[in-house]
Coordinates of C-alpha atoms in Angstrom, one line a residue:
Chain A
X1 CA -23.2 105.3 -75.8
X2 CA -26.0 102.8 -77.5
X3 CA -23.1 100.2 -77.8
X4 CA -22.3 100.6 -74.2
X5 CA -25.8 100.0 -73.1
X6 CA -26.3 97.1 -75.3
X7 CA -23.0 95.4 -74.1
X8 CA -23.9 95.8 -70.4
X9 CA -27.4 94.4 -71.1
X10 CA -25.8 91.6 -72.7
X11 CA -23.4 91.0 -70.0
X12 CA -26.2 91.2 -67.3
X13 CA -28.2 88.6 -69.2
X14 CA -30.9 91.2 -70.3
X15 CA -30.2 90.7 -74.0
X16 CA -33.8 90.2 -74.7
X17 CA -34.1 94.2 -74.2
X18 CA -31.6 94.7 -76.9
X19 CA -34.2 94.9 -79.6
X20 CA -36.2 97.5 -77.7
X21 CA -33.1 99.8 -77.5
X22 CA -32.6 99.2 -81.2
X23 CA -36.2 100.0 -82.0
X24 CA -36.0 103.1 -80.0
X25 CA -33.0 104.3 -81.8
X26 CA -34.9 103.6 -85.1
X27 CA -32.7 100.6 -86.4
X28 CA -34.6 98.1 -88.8
X29 CA -37.9 98.8 -87.3
X30 CA -39.6 95.8 -89.0
X31 CA -37.2 93.2 -87.8
X32 CA -36.9 94.5 -84.2
X33 CA -40.5 94.9 -83.9
X34 CA -40.9 91.3 -84.6
X35 CA -38.3 90.4 -82.2
X36 CA -40.1 92.5 -79.6
X37 CA -43.2 90.9 -80.2
X38 CA -41.7 87.5 -79.9
X39 CA -39.5 88.1 -76.9
X40 CA -41.4 90.6 -74.9
X41 CA -45.0 90.8 -75.8
X42 CA -45.7 87.2 -76.1
X43 CA -44.2 86.4 -72.6
X44 CA -46.2 89.1 -71.0
X45 CA -49.1 87.9 -72.7
X46 CA -48.5 84.3 -71.3
X47 CA -48.1 85.8 -67.8
X48 CA -51.5 87.4 -68.2
X49 CA -53.0 84.2 -69.4
X50 CA -51.6 82.5 -66.5
X51 CA -52.9 85.0 -64.0
X52 CA -56.3 84.7 -65.9
X53 CA -56.5 81.0 -65.5
X54 CA -55.4 81.1 -61.8
X55 CA -58.0 83.6 -61.1
X56 CA -60.7 81.5 -62.7
X57 CA -59.8 78.6 -60.9
X58 CA -59.6 80.3 -57.7
X59 CA -63.1 81.6 -58.2
X60 CA -64.2 78.2 -59.2
X61 CA -62.8 76.8 -55.7
X62 CA -64.2 79.7 -53.9
X63 CA -67.6 78.9 -55.3
X64 CA -67.3 75.1 -54.4
X65 CA -66.2 76.2 -50.8
X66 CA -68.8 78.6 -50.2
X67 CA -71.7 76.0 -51.4
X68 CA -70.1 73.5 -49.0
X69 CA -70.0 76.2 -46.0
X70 CA -73.7 77.0 -46.6
X71 CA -74.7 73.5 -46.8
X72 CA -73.0 72.5 -43.8
X73 CA -74.6 75.4 -41.8
X74 CA -78.0 74.3 -43.2
X75 CA -77.6 70.8 -42.1
X76 CA -76.3 71.6 -38.7
X77 CA -78.0 74.9 -37.8
X78 CA -81.0 75.2 -39.9
X79 CA -82.4 77.5 -42.6
X80 CA -82.0 80.8 -40.9
X81 CA -78.4 80.3 -40.0
X82 CA -77.5 79.3 -43.7
X83 CA -79.3 82.4 -44.9
X84 CA -77.3 84.5 -42.7
X85 CA -74.0 82.7 -43.5
X86 CA -74.7 83.2 -47.3
X87 CA -75.2 87.0 -46.7
X88 CA -72.1 87.1 -44.4
X89 CA -70.0 85.5 -47.2
X90 CA -71.4 87.5 -50.1
X91 CA -70.9 90.9 -47.9
X92 CA -67.2 90.0 -48.0
X93 CA -66.9 89.9 -44.4
X94 CA -63.5 88.3 -43.6
X95 CA -64.8 86.4 -40.5
X96 CA -66.8 83.9 -42.5
X97 CA -64.6 83.8 -45.7
X98 CA -64.6 80.4 -47.2
X99 CA -61.0 79.1 -46.9
X100 CA -59.7 78.0 -50.4
X101 CA -57.0 79.1 -53.2
X102 CA -56.5 82.6 -53.0
X103 CA -57.1 84.6 -56.3
X104 CA -54.4 86.8 -57.8
X105 CA -56.1 89.8 -56.1
X106 CA -56.0 88.1 -52.8
X107 CA -52.3 87.4 -53.1
X108 CA -51.6 90.9 -54.0
X109 CA -53.4 92.2 -51.0
X110 CA -51.5 89.6 -48.9
X111 CA -48.2 91.1 -50.2
X112 CA -49.4 94.6 -49.3
X113 CA -50.2 93.4 -45.9
X114 CA -46.7 92.0 -45.3
X115 CA -45.1 95.0 -46.6
X116 CA -47.2 97.2 -44.1
X117 CA -46.5 94.7 -41.5
X118 CA -42.7 95.2 -42.1
X119 CA -43.2 98.9 -42.0
X120 CA -44.9 98.6 -38.6
X121 CA -42.4 96.2 -37.1
X122 CA -39.4 98.4 -38.3
X123 CA -41.1 101.6 -36.6
X124 CA -41.4 99.4 -33.5
X125 CA -37.9 98.2 -33.6
X126 CA -36.6 101.8 -34.1
X127 CA -38.7 103.0 -31.1
X128 CA -37.3 100.2 -29.1
X129 CA -33.8 101.0 -30.0
X130 CA -34.2 104.7 -29.1
X131 CA -35.8 103.8 -25.8
X132 CA -33.4 101.2 -24.9
X133 CA -30.3 103.3 -26.2
X134 CA -29.5 105.0 -22.7
X135 CA -30.0 101.6 -20.7
X136 CA -27.9 99.8 -23.1
X137 CA -25.0 102.3 -22.8
X138 CA -25.2 101.7 -19.1
X139 CA -25.3 97.9 -19.3
X140 CA -22.3 97.9 -21.5
X141 CA -20.4 100.0 -19.2
X142 CA -21.3 97.5 -16.4
X143 CA -20.1 94.7 -18.7
X144 CA -23.5 93.3 -19.1
X145 CA -25.2 92.1 -22.3
X146 CA -27.5 94.7 -24.0
X147 CA -31.1 94.3 -24.1
X148 CA -32.1 93.2 -27.7
X149 CA -35.4 93.5 -29.6
X150 CA -37.4 90.0 -29.1
X151 CA -40.5 90.9 -31.1
X152 CA -42.0 89.0 -34.0
X153 CA -39.6 89.1 -37.1
X154 CA -41.5 90.7 -40.1
X155 CA -41.5 89.1 -43.5
X156 CA -38.3 91.0 -44.8
X157 CA -36.5 89.9 -41.7
X158 CA -37.3 86.3 -42.5
X159 CA -36.0 86.7 -46.0
X160 CA -32.7 88.2 -44.6
X161 CA -32.3 85.2 -42.1
X162 CA -33.1 82.8 -45.0
X163 CA -30.4 84.4 -47.3
X164 CA -27.9 84.4 -44.4
X165 CA -28.6 80.7 -43.8
X166 CA -28.2 79.9 -47.6
X167 CA -25.0 81.8 -47.9
X168 CA -23.5 80.1 -44.9
X169 CA -24.6 76.7 -46.1
X170 CA -23.3 77.4 -49.7
X171 CA -19.9 78.6 -48.2
X172 CA -19.6 75.5 -46.1
X173 CA -20.5 73.4 -49.2
X174 CA -17.8 75.2 -51.3
X175 CA -15.2 75.0 -48.8
X176 CA -15.8 71.3 -48.3
X177 CA -16.6 70.3 -52.0
X178 CA -14.0 72.0 -53.8
X179 CA -10.8 70.9 -52.1
X180 CA -12.4 67.3 -51.9
X181 CA -13.2 67.4 -55.4
X182 CA -9.7 68.5 -56.4
X183 CA -8.2 65.6 -54.4
X184 CA -10.7 63.1 -55.9
X185 CA -10.2 64.4 -59.4
X186 CA -6.3 63.9 -59.1
X187 CA -6.4 60.5 -57.6
X188 CA -8.2 57.6 -59.5
X189 CA -7.7 55.4 -56.6
X190 CA -9.5 57.7 -54.1
X191 CA -12.2 58.3 -56.7
X192 CA -13.1 54.9 -57.1
X193 CA -12.8 54.2 -53.5
X194 CA -15.2 56.9 -52.4
X195 CA -17.6 56.6 -55.4
X196 CA -20.0 54.4 -53.5
X197 CA -20.0 56.8 -50.7
X198 CA -20.8 59.7 -52.9
X199 CA -23.3 57.7 -54.9
X200 CA -25.1 56.7 -51.6
X201 CA -25.1 60.2 -49.9
X202 CA -26.0 62.1 -53.0
X203 CA -29.8 61.1 -53.0
X204 CA -30.3 61.3 -49.3
X205 CA -33.2 63.6 -48.6
X206 CA -32.7 66.8 -47.0
X207 CA -34.8 65.8 -44.0
X208 CA -32.6 63.0 -43.1
X209 CA -29.5 65.1 -43.4
X210 CA -31.3 67.6 -41.0
X211 CA -32.0 64.8 -38.5
X212 CA -28.4 63.4 -38.7
X213 CA -26.9 66.9 -38.3
X214 CA -29.1 67.7 -35.4
X215 CA -27.9 64.3 -33.7
X216 CA -24.4 65.6 -33.7
X217 CA -25.0 69.4 -33.3
X218 CA -27.2 68.5 -30.3
X219 CA -24.2 66.8 -28.5
X220 CA -21.4 69.1 -29.4
X221 CA -23.0 72.4 -28.9
X222 CA -25.0 71.3 -25.7
X223 CA -23.6 73.7 -23.5
X224 CA -22.6 76.4 -25.9
X225 CA -24.6 79.5 -26.1
X226 CA -25.4 79.8 -29.6
X227 CA -28.3 79.8 -32.1
X228 CA -28.4 75.9 -32.5
X229 CA -31.3 76.0 -35.0
X230 CA -29.3 78.1 -37.1
X231 CA -26.2 76.1 -37.0
X232 CA -27.9 72.8 -37.7
X233 CA -29.9 74.3 -40.7
X234 CA -27.1 75.9 -42.4
X235 CA -24.9 72.6 -41.9
X236 CA -27.6 70.5 -43.2
X237 CA -28.1 72.9 -46.3
X238 CA -24.3 72.5 -47.0
X239 CA -24.2 68.9 -46.8
X240 CA -27.2 68.6 -49.0
X241 CA -26.0 70.8 -51.6
X242 CA -22.4 70.1 -51.8
X243 CA -22.6 66.9 -53.8
X244 CA -23.0 68.7 -57.3
X245 CA -19.9 70.7 -56.8
X246 CA -18.0 67.7 -55.4
X247 CA -18.9 65.7 -58.5
X248 CA -18.4 68.5 -61.0
X249 CA -15.0 69.4 -59.5
X250 CA -13.6 65.9 -59.5
X251 CA -15.0 65.6 -63.1
X252 CA -13.4 68.7 -64.2
X253 CA -10.0 68.1 -62.5
X254 CA -9.8 64.4 -63.9
X255 CA -10.8 65.4 -67.3
X256 CA -8.4 68.3 -68.1
X257 CA -7.3 68.2 -71.7
X258 CA -4.4 65.8 -72.3
X259 CA -2.7 68.7 -74.4
X260 CA -2.6 70.9 -71.5
X261 CA -1.2 68.0 -69.2
X262 CA 1.5 67.4 -71.8
X263 CA 2.4 71.1 -71.8
X264 CA 2.7 70.8 -68.0
X265 CA 4.9 67.6 -68.3
X266 CA 7.0 69.2 -70.8
X267 CA 7.6 72.3 -68.6
X268 CA 8.2 70.0 -65.7
X269 CA 5.9 71.8 -63.6
X270 CA 5.7 70.7 -59.9
X271 CA 2.8 69.3 -58.2
X272 CA 1.8 72.5 -56.8
X273 CA 2.1 74.7 -59.7
X274 CA 0.6 71.9 -61.9
X275 CA -2.7 72.0 -59.9
X276 CA -2.7 75.9 -59.7
X277 CA -1.7 76.9 -63.0
X278 CA -3.1 74.2 -65.3
X279 CA -5.6 71.9 -63.8
X280 CA -7.5 74.4 -61.8
X281 CA -7.9 77.1 -64.3
X282 CA -8.9 74.6 -66.9
X283 CA -11.6 73.1 -64.8
X284 CA -13.1 76.4 -63.6
X285 CA -16.0 76.3 -65.8
X286 CA -17.1 72.9 -64.5
X287 CA -16.5 73.9 -60.8
X288 CA -18.6 77.0 -61.4
X289 CA -21.6 74.7 -63.0
X290 CA -21.3 72.6 -59.8
X291 CA -21.4 75.8 -57.6
X292 CA -24.4 76.9 -59.6
X293 CA -26.1 73.7 -59.1
X294 CA -25.3 73.6 -55.4
X295 CA -26.6 77.2 -54.9
X296 CA -29.9 76.3 -56.4
X297 CA -30.2 73.2 -54.5
X298 CA -29.1 75.0 -51.3
X299 CA -32.0 77.4 -51.7
X300 CA -34.5 74.7 -52.5
X301 CA -33.7 72.6 -49.5
X302 CA -33.4 75.6 -47.2
X303 CA -37.0 76.1 -47.2
X304 CA -37.8 72.4 -46.2
X305 CA -35.1 72.3 -43.6
X306 CA -36.3 75.6 -42.0
X307 CA -39.7 74.4 -42.0
X308 CA -38.6 71.3 -40.0
X309 CA -35.8 72.8 -37.8
X310 CA -38.0 75.7 -36.7
X311 CA -35.1 77.9 -37.4
X312 CA -36.4 81.5 -38.5
X313 CA -36.6 82.1 -42.3
X314 CA -38.9 81.9 -45.1
X315 CA -39.5 77.9 -44.3
X316 CA -40.9 78.6 -41.0
X317 CA -42.7 81.6 -42.1
X318 CA -44.6 79.3 -44.6
X319 CA -45.3 76.7 -41.9
X320 CA -46.6 79.3 -39.4
X321 CA -48.9 80.8 -41.8
X322 CA -50.2 77.3 -42.6
X323 CA -50.6 76.5 -39.0
X324 CA -52.2 80.0 -38.3
X325 CA -55.2 79.5 -40.5
X326 CA -56.0 83.1 -40.7
X327 CA -58.2 84.3 -43.5
X328 CA -55.1 85.7 -45.4
X329 CA -52.7 83.0 -44.5
X330 CA -53.1 81.2 -47.8
X331 CA -52.5 84.2 -49.8
X332 CA -49.4 85.0 -47.7
X333 CA -48.2 81.5 -48.4
X334 CA -48.4 82.2 -52.2
X335 CA -46.6 85.4 -51.6
X336 CA -43.8 83.5 -50.1
X337 CA -43.9 81.0 -52.8
X338 CA -43.3 83.7 -55.4
X339 CA -40.7 85.5 -53.2
X340 CA -38.9 82.2 -52.8
X341 CA -39.0 81.6 -56.6
X342 CA -37.9 85.0 -57.4
X343 CA -34.9 85.1 -55.0
X344 CA -34.0 81.6 -56.3
X345 CA -33.9 82.9 -60.0
X346 CA -32.0 85.9 -58.7
X347 CA -29.3 83.7 -57.0
X348 CA -28.9 81.7 -60.1
X349 CA -28.5 84.7 -62.3
X350 CA -25.8 86.0 -60.0
X351 CA -23.9 82.8 -60.1
X352 CA -24.2 82.9 -63.8
X353 CA -22.6 86.4 -63.9
X354 CA -19.7 85.2 -61.6
X355 CA -19.3 82.2 -63.8
X356 CA -19.0 84.2 -67.1
X357 CA -16.5 86.8 -65.3
X358 CA -14.0 84.0 -64.1
X359 CA -14.0 81.3 -66.9
X360 CA -11.8 81.7 -69.9
X361 CA -14.7 80.1 -72.2
X362 CA -16.7 83.5 -72.3
X363 CA -13.7 85.4 -73.1
X364 CA -13.7 84.6 -76.9
Chain B
X1 CA 32.3 62.9 -80.7
X2 CA 29.1 61.5 -79.8
X3 CA 26.1 62.3 -82.0
X4 CA 23.8 65.2 -80.8
X5 CA 20.6 62.9 -80.6
X6 CA 20.6 59.2 -81.0
X7 CA 18.0 56.7 -81.2
X8 CA 19.1 53.2 -80.6
X9 CA 16.9 50.2 -81.4
X10 CA 13.8 51.8 -80.0
X11 CA 10.4 49.7 -80.0
X12 CA 7.2 50.7 -78.5
X13 CA 3.8 48.9 -78.4
X14 CA 0.5 49.5 -76.7
X15 CA -1.8 47.4 -75.2
X16 CA -1.4 43.7 -74.0
X17 CA -2.3 40.0 -75.0
X18 CA -4.2 39.7 -78.3
X19 CA -5.0 43.5 -78.5
X20 CA -1.2 44.5 -78.2
X21 CA -0.1 46.5 -81.3
X22 CA 3.5 47.1 -81.9
X23 CA 3.7 50.6 -83.2
X24 CA 7.4 51.1 -83.5
X25 CA 10.0 48.5 -84.2
X26 CA 13.8 48.9 -84.1
X27 CA 13.9 52.6 -84.8
X28 CA 17.6 53.7 -85.4
X29 CA 18.5 57.4 -86.1
X30 CA 21.3 59.7 -85.4
X31 CA 20.8 63.6 -85.8
X32 CA 23.7 66.0 -85.8
X33 CA 23.8 69.4 -84.0
X34 CA 22.0 72.1 -86.0
X35 CA 20.4 69.6 -88.5
X36 CA 16.9 70.0 -89.8
X37 CA 15.5 66.4 -90.1
X38 CA 11.9 65.6 -91.7
X39 CA 10.2 62.4 -90.8
X40 CA 7.3 61.9 -93.4
X41 CA 4.8 59.1 -93.3
X42 CA 1.2 58.2 -93.4
X43 CA -1.3 59.2 -90.8
X44 CA -1.5 56.4 -88.2
X45 CA 2.0 55.1 -89.1
X46 CA 3.5 56.0 -85.6
X47 CA 4.9 59.4 -86.1
X48 CA 3.3 61.1 -83.1
X49 CA 4.4 58.1 -80.9
X50 CA 7.9 58.5 -82.1
X51 CA 8.1 62.3 -81.3
X52 CA 6.4 61.5 -77.7
X53 CA 9.2 59.1 -77.2
X54 CA 11.8 61.7 -77.8
X55 CA 10.0 64.1 -75.7
X56 CA 9.8 61.8 -73.1
X57 CA 6.1 61.8 -72.6
X58 CA 6.0 58.0 -73.0
X59 CA 9.0 55.5 -72.4
X60 CA 10.5 53.2 -75.1
X61 CA 9.7 49.3 -74.4
X62 CA 13.3 48.5 -75.8
X63 CA 16.3 50.5 -76.7
X64 CA 17.2 54.0 -75.6
X65 CA 17.4 57.7 -76.7
X66 CA 20.3 59.7 -76.0
X67 CA 20.6 63.6 -76.1
X68 CA 24.2 64.6 -76.2
X69 CA 25.2 61.3 -74.9
X70 CA 22.7 61.3 -72.0
X71 CA 19.9 59.0 -71.8
X72 CA 16.5 60.5 -72.0
X73 CA 14.1 59.8 -69.1
X74 CA 11.0 61.8 -68.8
X75 CA 9.8 65.0 -70.6
X76 CA 12.0 68.4 -70.0
X77 CA 12.6 71.8 -71.4
X78 CA 15.7 70.8 -73.2
X79 CA 13.2 69.4 -75.9
X80 CA 10.9 71.9 -76.9
X81 CA 7.7 70.3 -78.3
X82 CA 5.1 72.1 -80.7
X83 CA 2.1 70.0 -80.8
X84 CA -0.2 69.5 -83.6
X85 CA -3.1 71.1 -82.0
X86 CA -1.4 74.1 -80.5
X87 CA -2.0 73.1 -76.8
X88 CA -2.0 76.7 -75.7
X89 CA -3.6 77.5 -72.3
X90 CA -6.8 79.3 -73.2
X91 CA -7.1 81.3 -70.1
X92 CA -3.5 82.7 -70.6
X93 CA -2.8 85.6 -73.1
X94 CA -0.2 85.1 -75.8
X95 CA 2.6 86.6 -73.6
X96 CA 1.0 84.9 -70.6
X97 CA 1.5 81.3 -72.3
X98 CA 5.3 82.1 -73.3
X99 CA 5.9 83.7 -70.0
X100 CA 4.7 80.7 -68.1
X101 CA 7.2 78.5 -70.0
X102 CA 10.2 81.0 -69.5
X103 CA 9.4 81.4 -65.8
X104 CA 9.3 77.6 -65.3
X105 CA 12.7 77.0 -67.1
X106 CA 14.6 80.3 -66.0
X107 CA 13.3 80.6 -62.4
X108 CA 16.2 83.1 -61.8
X109 CA 15.4 85.5 -64.6
X110 CA 14.5 88.9 -63.2
X111 CA 11.0 90.2 -64.2
X112 CA 12.2 92.9 -66.5
X113 CA 14.7 90.6 -68.3
X114 CA 12.0 88.0 -68.6
X115 CA 9.5 90.5 -70.3
X116 CA 12.2 91.2 -72.7
X117 CA 12.8 87.6 -73.4
X118 CA 9.3 86.7 -73.8
X119 CA 8.9 89.9 -76.2
X120 CA 12.0 88.8 -78.3
X121 CA 10.5 85.3 -79.1
X122 CA 7.0 86.7 -79.9
X123 CA 8.7 89.1 -82.3
X124 CA 10.6 86.4 -83.8
X125 CA 7.3 84.7 -84.8
X126 CA 5.8 88.1 -86.0
X127 CA 3.2 88.2 -83.4
X128 CA 4.0 91.4 -81.5
X129 CA 0.8 93.0 -82.4
X130 CA -1.0 90.1 -80.5
X131 CA 1.0 90.3 -77.3
X132 CA -2.0 90.7 -75.1
X133 CA -4.7 88.8 -77.1
X134 CA -6.1 85.6 -75.8
X135 CA -5.5 82.2 -77.8
X136 CA -9.4 82.0 -78.7
X137 CA -8.9 85.5 -80.6
X138 CA -6.1 84.3 -82.9
X139 CA -6.4 82.3 -86.0
X140 CA -5.0 78.8 -86.2
X141 CA -1.8 79.9 -87.9
X142 CA -1.2 82.7 -85.3
X143 CA -1.9 80.1 -82.5
X144 CA 0.6 77.7 -83.9
X145 CA 3.2 80.5 -84.2
X146 CA 2.7 81.2 -80.4
X147 CA 3.3 77.4 -79.7
X148 CA 6.5 77.7 -81.8
X149 CA 7.5 80.9 -79.8
X150 CA 6.7 79.2 -76.6
X151 CA 8.9 76.2 -77.4
X152 CA 11.7 78.4 -78.7
X153 CA 11.7 80.7 -75.7
X154 CA 12.5 77.7 -73.4
X155 CA 16.0 77.8 -75.2
X156 CA 15.8 74.0 -76.0
X157 CA 18.4 71.8 -77.4
X158 CA 16.3 70.4 -80.0
X159 CA 12.8 71.5 -81.5
X160 CA 10.3 68.7 -81.9
X161 CA 7.5 70.0 -84.3
X162 CA 4.6 67.5 -84.5
X163 CA 2.8 68.0 -87.7
X164 CA 2.6 71.7 -86.8
X165 CA 1.1 72.7 -89.9
X166 CA -1.4 70.0 -90.8
X167 CA -4.4 71.7 -89.2
X168 CA -3.8 75.0 -91.2
X169 CA -5.1 76.0 -94.6
X170 CA -2.8 75.9 -97.6
X171 CA -1.8 79.5 -97.7
X172 CA -1.1 80.0 -94.2
X173 CA 0.9 76.7 -94.1
X174 CA 3.0 78.0 -97.0
X175 CA 3.9 81.2 -95.3
X176 CA 4.5 79.3 -92.0
X177 CA 7.0 76.9 -93.8
X178 CA 9.0 80.0 -94.9
X179 CA 9.0 81.1 -91.5
X180 CA 10.0 78.0 -89.8
X181 CA 13.0 77.8 -92.2
X182 CA 14.1 81.4 -91.3
X183 CA 13.5 80.8 -87.5
X184 CA 15.6 77.6 -87.7
X185 CA 18.3 79.5 -89.6
X186 CA 18.3 82.4 -87.0
X187 CA 18.1 80.3 -83.9
X188 CA 20.5 77.6 -85.0
X189 CA 18.6 74.9 -83.2
X190 CA 18.5 71.3 -84.1
X191 CA 15.0 70.7 -85.5
X192 CA 13.0 67.5 -86.1
X193 CA 9.8 67.9 -88.1
X194 CA 7.1 65.5 -88.4
X195 CA 4.8 65.8 -91.3
X196 CA 2.6 63.9 -93.9
X197 CA 3.4 66.4 -96.6
X198 CA 6.5 65.2 -98.6
X199 CA 6.8 68.7 -100.3
X200 CA 7.1 70.3 -96.8
X201 CA 9.9 68.0 -95.8
X202 CA 11.8 68.7 -99.1
X203 CA 11.4 72.4 -98.7
X204 CA 12.7 72.5 -95.1
X205 CA 15.0 69.7 -94.3
X206 CA 18.2 68.7 -94.8
X207 CA 17.3 65.1 -94.7
X208 CA 13.9 63.5 -95.3
X209 CA 13.4 60.2 -93.7
X210 CA 10.3 58.2 -94.5
X211 CA 8.7 56.2 -91.6
X212 CA 7.4 52.9 -93.0
X213 CA 3.7 52.5 -92.1
X214 CA 3.0 50.7 -88.9
X215 CA 2.3 48.4 -87.2
X216 CA 6.1 47.7 -86.4
X217 CA 7.0 50.9 -88.2
X218 CA 10.7 51.3 -88.9
X219 CA 12.5 54.2 -90.7
X220 CA 13.1 53.8 -94.4
X221 CA 15.7 55.0 -96.8
X222 CA 17.4 58.5 -95.9
X223 CA 16.8 61.1 -98.7
X224 CA 19.4 63.9 -98.4
X225 CA 18.1 67.2 -99.6
X226 CA 20.8 69.6 -101.1
X227 CA 19.2 72.7 -102.1
X228 CA 20.8 76.1 -101.2
X229 CA 19.5 78.0 -98.0
X230 CA 17.9 80.2 -97.6
X231 CA 15.2 78.1 -99.6
X232 CA 12.1 79.7 -101.3
X233 CA 9.2 77.8 -102.5
X234 CA 9.0 79.3 -106.0
X235 CA 12.8 78.7 -107.1
X236 CA 12.5 75.2 -105.5
X237 CA 9.3 74.5 -107.2
X238 CA 11.0 75.3 -110.4
X239 CA 14.0 73.2 -109.8
X240 CA 14.2 69.9 -111.7
X241 CA 16.0 68.2 -108.7
X242 CA 13.0 69.0 -106.5
X243 CA 10.5 66.9 -108.9
X244 CA 13.1 64.0 -108.9
X245 CA 13.3 64.1 -105.0
X246 CA 9.8 64.3 -104.7
X247 CA 8.9 61.7 -107.1
X248 CA 11.5 59.4 -105.7
X249 CA 10.1 59.8 -102.0
X250 CA 6.5 59.5 -103.1
X251 CA 6.9 56.3 -105.1
X252 CA 8.9 55.0 -102.2
X253 CA 6.1 55.8 -99.9
X254 CA 3.5 54.5 -102.3
X255 CA 5.3 51.2 -102.5
X256 CA 5.2 50.9 -98.8
X257 CA 1.6 52.0 -98.6
X258 CA 0.6 49.3 -101.2
X259 CA 2.3 46.7 -99.0
X260 CA 0.4 47.8 -95.9
X261 CA -3.0 47.8 -97.7
X262 CA -2.2 44.3 -99.0
X263 CA -1.2 43.1 -95.4
X264 CA -4.1 44.5 -93.7
X265 CA -6.6 43.1 -96.1
X266 CA -9.8 42.2 -94.3
X267 CA -12.8 40.6 -95.7
X268 CA -16.0 42.2 -94.4
X269 CA -19.2 40.0 -94.6
X270 CA -22.1 42.2 -95.2
X271 CA -25.4 41.1 -93.8
X272 CA -28.0 40.2 -96.3
X273 CA -30.9 42.7 -95.7
X274 CA -34.1 42.8 -97.6
X275 CA -36.3 45.7 -97.1
X276 CA -39.6 44.8 -95.0
X277 CA -42.7 46.4 -96.6
X278 CA -44.9 48.0 -93.8
X279 CA -47.8 45.9 -93.2
X280 CA -51.3 46.8 -94.0
X281 CA -53.0 48.1 -90.9
X282 CA -55.9 45.9 -89.7
X283 CA -59.0 47.6 -88.1
X284 CA -59.4 46.8 -84.6
X285 CA -62.9 45.3 -83.9

């Protein structure tokens, strides 16, 4: 039983929990206690320290901003207004709160607000669906499009949209880059011929890709009844992020161990079975390394692209909050930042698990 | 009747211009069917090049190699190769590695028949217990057995062993030598063994042929070995003739080796370096 738990932890990448389990089971308390101190307590302490520093810095900035606001009022509206302003600020009234870096507490409140907001919107949506169920059934019978909810998306909806976009982009990148990488890896001539194209396109900024893609998509989908901004953003994400997979696949295919190729030669494998039975399995570790980089790049550029393309998602959420300038906007931006980071981390972990499951190196 | 395997005036060189190295020059050899030949030589003398030529992995510059009177062009399953570093595909199990070769060579074999065929050859190398293990779970000796099983399962005309035991420890090597001899007797295949171990050659082969060290390596005097089969290390070690044979081959190789080191003599001029003492740090004013 205990062994099973440890194995599954190890497999999921939670091996830092292993000593805790061992300690609970009473194995080598001194050694495991030390490991827990080093691997669990010290990281938690460092997070707390980080929060403390943030809090101190936020309060410092707040104080600066407060002084400035009072001085400004004093200069423009006189002493009485300045006193009123100071009182207003110190009473914690949101209407005159100085706009500065939010403290960890503000961020926490921001997160709570966002979740509350999501609950309200979901309830609203549910109510809308119940209300329109009858009408939609009728419209369907008449062959008309059903009425859909067009209200503001909640934060969770935005996250879902972003995930959809990133997966679409990632799939596009994989579908383009893996076959292309295999072909490039097999042919030295093609590799040298296209090397400069790859080297030039690889460092191009996501913003430029977005503009390029929108130039093309705008023309092609001019009349099509589709969500154009979604198409533009996922294609841009795919094009930005595919290079890591392309280069890694080509590298993996071109550097297959000579021994394996000799085996293939001695067996006189045909081109097809040579690729599928020898070359691909042996380059899978590198292909997945590429895919992992691709997914993390895709997630990173997605935010910037959504922000620019005005397609719904976390990027546009951040941008709207920034434009909004409400007194808790800054806190919401920081919440989005942590959500983006956390999801990026989770995606990377997920790819690592897939990589572990499919490549032969880890089966040793 | 034509000889089973015939190597005629084969030469091979690598590189061009001033960096051109003639590895093999005028190799001539005839092997009879069912014979066990050992080629011994120093490392770097071109042994692997010779076996790659016979395997068809590289083409000779001059001369030709005939198998059963037919000229060899390109690699093929009629010549089973056991490589020095096993070359098992790490993503396939023991049975998977052998099965892949069998499937390719006998495409018409039914799946049940093929399974039995694979199992038979894995049993021949005493690995039935490791049938479903991955190569990374096996020791070096076991991996090399899988490699031998894979080569044999293709039912080749000739088995080419390229220093199969040189990466193994002495004890494993000893037991595998005995096994190779047994497999050779049981399968009645023609075997060509490449090795840098003279004792190994004497223990296993009908004829030991030294490869004169390269560049421009050629085959030297043939030493026929006439010990009774099945051979056993202990009895052969005690045999007077064994010592005689071994001394003869060793001194022959040593003679050649001396010649090689004399011809390759290069003078290296070492630079005159005197240690520099760290300077005294001056205070910056």
